[in-house]
Short mmCIF file of C-alpha atoms in Angstrom, two decimals:
data_model
loop_
_atom_site.label_atom_id
_atom_site.label_comp_id
_atom_site.label_asym_id
_atom_site.label_seq_id
_atom_site.Cartn_x
_atom_site.Cartn_y
_atom_site.Cartn_z
CA ALA A 1 0.04 0.09 -0.09
CA GLN A 2 0.80 3.35 -0.45
CA LYS A 3 0.83 6.38 1.94
CA VAL A 4 1.62 10.20 1.57
CA THR A 5 2.01 12.39 4.61
CA GLN A 6 1.74 16.04 5.18
CA ALA A 7 2.55 16.44 9.13
CA GLN A 8 1.68 20.39 8.34
CA THR A 9 -1.83 20.84 7.99
CA GLU A 10 -1.59 24.93 8.18
CA ILE A 11 1.05 27.29 7.51
CA SER A 12 0.89 31.07 8.01
CA VAL A 13 3.98 33.12 7.17
CA VAL A 14 4.33 37.02 6.09
CA GLU A 15 5.22 37.91 2.46
CA LYS A 16 8.46 37.39 1.43
CA GLU A 17 9.33 34.90 3.75
CA ASP A 18 10.53 31.63 2.59
CA VAL A 19 8.07 28.41 3.74
CA THR A 20 8.99 25.07 3.29
CA LEU A 21 6.62 22.00 3.28
CA ASP A 22 7.06 19.06 4.32
CA CYS A 23 6.06 15.72 2.60
CA VAL A 24 6.82 11.84 3.47
CA TYR A 25 5.83 8.93 1.63
CA GLU A 26 5.67 5.13 1.57
CA THR A 27 5.90 2.62 -1.07
CA ARG A 28 7.30 -0.78 -1.93
CA ASP A 29 7.45 -0.06 -5.37
CA THR A 30 11.18 0.61 -6.83
CA THR A 31 10.07 3.08 -9.68
CA TYR A 32 7.80 5.67 -8.64
CA TYR A 33 6.92 9.24 -9.04
CA LEU A 34 6.24 12.32 -6.70
CA PHE A 35 4.30 15.59 -7.15
CA TRP A 36 3.35 18.69 -5.59
CA TYR A 37 0.02 20.21 -6.64
CA LYS A 38 -1.58 23.41 -5.90
CA GLN A 39 -4.74 24.20 -4.96
CA PRO A 40 -6.12 28.06 -4.84
CA PRO A 41 -9.47 29.02 -3.60
CA SER A 42 -11.02 28.33 -7.23
CA GLY A 43 -10.53 24.58 -6.37
CA GLU A 44 -8.74 23.68 -9.58
CA LEU A 45 -5.66 21.14 -8.98
CA VAL A 46 -2.44 23.01 -10.77
CA PHE A 47 0.90 20.55 -11.05
CA LEU A 48 3.80 22.11 -9.96
CA ILE A 49 6.84 19.80 -9.82
CA ARG A 50 7.39 16.08 -10.73
CA ARG A 51 10.60 14.06 -9.40
CA ASN A 52 10.70 10.12 -10.47
CA SER A 53 12.50 8.13 -7.82
CA PHE A 54 15.93 7.54 -9.86
CA ASP A 55 16.59 10.94 -9.80
CA GLU A 56 17.43 12.49 -6.70
CA GLN A 57 19.00 15.59 -8.03
CA ASN A 58 17.41 18.95 -6.79
CA GLU A 59 16.54 21.52 -8.76
CA ILE A 60 15.33 25.39 -8.71
CA SER A 61 12.97 26.33 -10.54
CA GLY A 62 11.84 29.92 -10.65
CA ARG A 63 10.73 30.61 -6.72
CA TYR A 64 10.04 26.60 -6.58
CA SER A 65 12.71 24.39 -4.82
CA TRP A 66 12.61 20.74 -3.91
CA ASN A 67 14.49 18.14 -1.91
CA PHE A 68 13.84 14.84 -2.45
CA GLN A 69 15.89 12.34 -0.33
CA LYS A 70 15.18 8.00 -0.96
CA SER A 71 17.19 7.56 2.34
CA THR A 72 14.23 9.09 4.63
CA SER A 73 11.54 9.19 2.09
CA SER A 74 11.11 12.50 1.97
CA PHE A 75 9.91 14.89 -0.97
CA ASN A 76 10.04 18.41 0.75
CA PHE A 77 9.17 21.72 -1.45
CA THR A 78 10.19 25.34 -0.99
CA ILE A 79 8.55 28.58 -1.81
CA THR A 80 11.34 31.22 -1.99
CA ALA A 81 10.20 35.14 -1.34
CA SER A 82 6.50 33.85 -0.92
CA GLN A 83 3.61 35.81 -2.74
CA VAL A 84 0.35 36.72 -1.15
CA VAL A 85 -0.80 34.80 -4.15
CA ASP A 86 1.24 31.73 -2.85
CA SER A 87 -2.16 31.09 -0.60
CA ALA A 88 -3.48 28.06 -1.56
CA VAL A 89 -3.77 24.15 -0.44
CA TYR A 90 -0.73 22.36 -1.71
CA PHE A 91 -0.57 18.41 -1.90
CA CYS A 92 2.32 15.82 -2.31
CA ALA A 93 1.01 13.10 -4.37
CA LEU A 94 2.68 9.63 -5.26
CA ILE A 95 2.48 7.55 -8.34
CA GLY A 96 3.51 3.95 -8.24
CA ASP A 97 5.05 1.54 -10.90
CA ASN A 98 1.85 0.97 -12.64
CA ALA A 99 1.14 4.70 -13.59
CA GLY A 100 -2.05 4.33 -12.31
CA LYS A 101 -3.59 5.91 -9.16
CA SER A 102 -1.85 8.62 -7.39
CA THR A 103 -2.16 8.52 -3.89
CA PHE A 104 -2.66 12.33 -2.21
CA GLY A 105 -1.46 13.31 1.15
CA ASP A 106 -4.22 15.50 3.28
CA GLY A 107 -2.79 18.54 2.08
CA THR A 108 -0.72 22.01 3.65
CA THR A 109 -3.13 25.27 3.84
CA LEU A 110 -0.60 27.98 3.10
CA THR A 111 -1.42 31.10 4.01
CA VAL A 112 0.74 34.53 2.78
CA LYS A 113 -0.13 37.55 4.70
CA PRO A 114 0.89 40.80 3.42
CA ASP B 1 -8.10 22.73 -26.28
CA THR B 2 -8.45 24.43 -23.48
CA GLY B 3 -7.96 21.55 -21.29
CA VAL B 4 -9.65 19.15 -18.98
CA SER B 5 -13.73 20.37 -19.07
CA GLN B 6 -15.76 18.97 -16.38
CA ASN B 7 -19.57 19.80 -16.21
CA PRO B 8 -21.70 20.60 -14.40
CA ARG B 9 -19.52 22.74 -12.14
CA HIS B 10 -22.40 22.14 -9.24
CA LYS B 11 -24.88 19.66 -8.60
CA ILE B 12 -27.42 20.16 -5.82
CA THR B 13 -29.66 16.85 -5.33
CA LYS B 14 -32.11 15.60 -3.05
CA ARG B 15 -31.39 12.52 -1.10
CA GLY B 16 -32.25 8.99 -3.47
CA GLN B 17 -32.02 11.14 -6.96
CA ASN B 18 -30.09 9.47 -9.63
CA VAL B 19 -26.99 12.29 -10.59
CA THR B 20 -24.64 12.07 -13.87
CA PHE B 21 -21.25 14.05 -14.15
CA ARG B 22 -19.49 14.38 -17.32
CA CYS B 23 -15.67 14.88 -18.40
CA ASP B 24 -13.82 15.51 -21.45
CA PRO B 25 -10.22 14.98 -21.25
CA ILE B 26 -7.57 16.40 -23.45
CA SER B 27 -8.16 15.14 -26.65
CA GLU B 28 -4.90 13.59 -27.18
CA HIS B 29 -4.57 11.70 -23.58
CA ASN B 30 -5.27 8.54 -23.33
CA ARG B 31 -5.92 7.67 -19.53
CA LEU B 32 -9.39 9.17 -17.56
CA TYR B 33 -9.63 8.84 -13.81
CA TRP B 34 -11.77 10.06 -11.42
CA TYR B 35 -11.10 11.46 -8.03
CA ARG B 36 -13.44 12.78 -5.13
CA GLN B 37 -12.63 15.13 -2.99
CA THR B 38 -14.00 16.09 0.74
CA LEU B 39 -13.41 19.17 2.86
CA GLY B 40 -9.66 19.10 4.24
CA GLN B 41 -8.65 15.84 2.56
CA GLY B 42 -6.76 15.22 -0.28
CA PRO B 43 -8.36 13.77 -3.32
CA GLU B 44 -9.16 9.91 -3.40
CA PHE B 45 -8.57 7.42 -5.85
CA LEU B 46 -12.14 6.36 -7.52
CA THR B 47 -11.38 4.55 -10.71
CA TYR B 48 -9.54 4.96 -14.31
CA PHE B 49 -9.33 4.26 -17.96
CA GLN B 50 -7.11 3.89 -20.46
CA ASN B 51 -8.81 4.21 -23.63
CA GLU B 52 -12.05 2.68 -23.10
CA ALA B 53 -11.07 0.05 -20.72
CA GLN B 54 -11.48 0.68 -17.14
CA LEU B 55 -8.46 -0.66 -15.68
CA GLU B 56 -9.00 -0.04 -11.62
CA LYS B 57 -11.53 0.49 -9.33
CA SER B 58 -11.11 1.81 -5.74
CA ARG B 59 -13.21 -0.04 -2.97
CA LEU B 60 -14.95 3.63 -2.64
CA LEU B 61 -16.63 3.21 -5.64
CA SER B 62 -19.63 0.84 -4.47
CA ASP B 63 -22.63 -0.44 -6.57
CA ARG B 64 -24.20 2.99 -6.54
CA PHE B 65 -21.42 4.03 -8.29
CA SER B 66 -20.50 3.76 -12.15
CA ALA B 67 -18.06 4.99 -14.73
CA GLU B 68 -18.53 4.73 -18.70
CA ARG B 69 -15.92 6.37 -21.68
CA PRO B 70 -17.42 5.15 -24.51
CA LYS B 71 -15.14 4.84 -27.32
CA GLY B 72 -11.93 6.50 -25.28
CA SER B 73 -13.42 9.99 -25.31
CA PHE B 74 -15.68 11.78 -22.73
CA SER B 75 -16.36 9.99 -19.70
CA THR B 76 -19.62 9.82 -16.78
CA LEU B 77 -19.74 9.40 -13.57
CA GLU B 78 -23.38 8.00 -12.78
CA ILE B 79 -24.01 7.71 -8.68
CA GLN B 80 -27.48 6.06 -8.28
CA ARG B 81 -29.45 6.45 -4.95
CA THR B 82 -27.57 9.43 -3.73
CA GLU B 83 -26.72 9.59 0.06
CA GLN B 84 -25.86 12.72 1.76
CA GLY B 85 -22.06 10.69 2.36
CA ASP B 86 -22.18 11.06 -1.41
CA SER B 87 -21.39 15.25 -1.04
CA ALA B 88 -17.91 16.32 -2.26
CA MET B 89 -15.73 17.46 -5.23
CA TYR B 90 -15.72 15.29 -7.89
CA LEU B 91 -12.47 15.68 -9.86
CA CYS B 92 -11.58 14.23 -13.30
CA ALA B 93 -8.31 14.03 -14.37
CA SER B 94 -6.85 13.01 -17.79
CA SER B 95 -2.85 11.81 -18.91
CA PHE B 96 -0.60 10.60 -21.59
CA GLY B 97 2.22 9.14 -19.75
CA ILE B 98 2.85 10.56 -16.31
CA GLY B 99 1.09 13.66 -14.67
CA TYR B 100 -2.08 14.68 -14.60
CA THR B 101 -3.99 17.51 -15.89
CA PHE B 102 -7.20 18.38 -13.45
CA GLY B 103 -10.60 19.61 -14.70
CA SER B 104 -12.16 21.99 -12.67
CA GLY B 105 -14.37 19.43 -10.53
CA THR B 106 -18.04 19.35 -9.89
CA ARG B 107 -19.38 20.06 -6.40
CA LEU B 108 -22.15 17.71 -5.79
CA THR B 109 -24.37 18.46 -2.49
CA VAL B 110 -27.01 15.98 -1.46
CA VAL B 111 -29.80 17.47 0.64
#
């Protein structure tokens, strides 16, 4: 069985602060993919980043960066210099090697105050 | 092509009524997924199709739920004899390979 845990239910920061969202996963698959999605108040889930299990290289894309560590089964996501428009619910998700269903965490609600 | 389209956006129904939702995926995507999301939770997998074949169904998909994808194009999700516990956001997503594009969802309220 697969499981994704987002221990942080809610985070509140002031604009321009950096914020890291934590994600811990469990899977028995040797090949898997990890994702972060953003769900703004409008409700539509928006894809942000993807990483496969064979690529632990951490990258930066604009204000987003991620830290994937297989040794600790963690896939953390950082927003640098947060903005009010970053306020949303953020979901971490896992797809196993059957490339079918995703398992989602319960989300972290990020509030960025001006 | 403007993405994954779901209709209706909102549906209010009385308990015991049947409801049907429609999802139009991105045209070149061969996989289509249905998820359900309740308040404060992440999306929960219901079922998915590869072309017209339904490859996997969750245990969440009781006998009252049925999904179809005729000719591998649009999909419908029907809930029969709705219950208050069916109130949720029903999300559709499509993909070609790894990674989804989600629609805006259909919010169902059973009163």
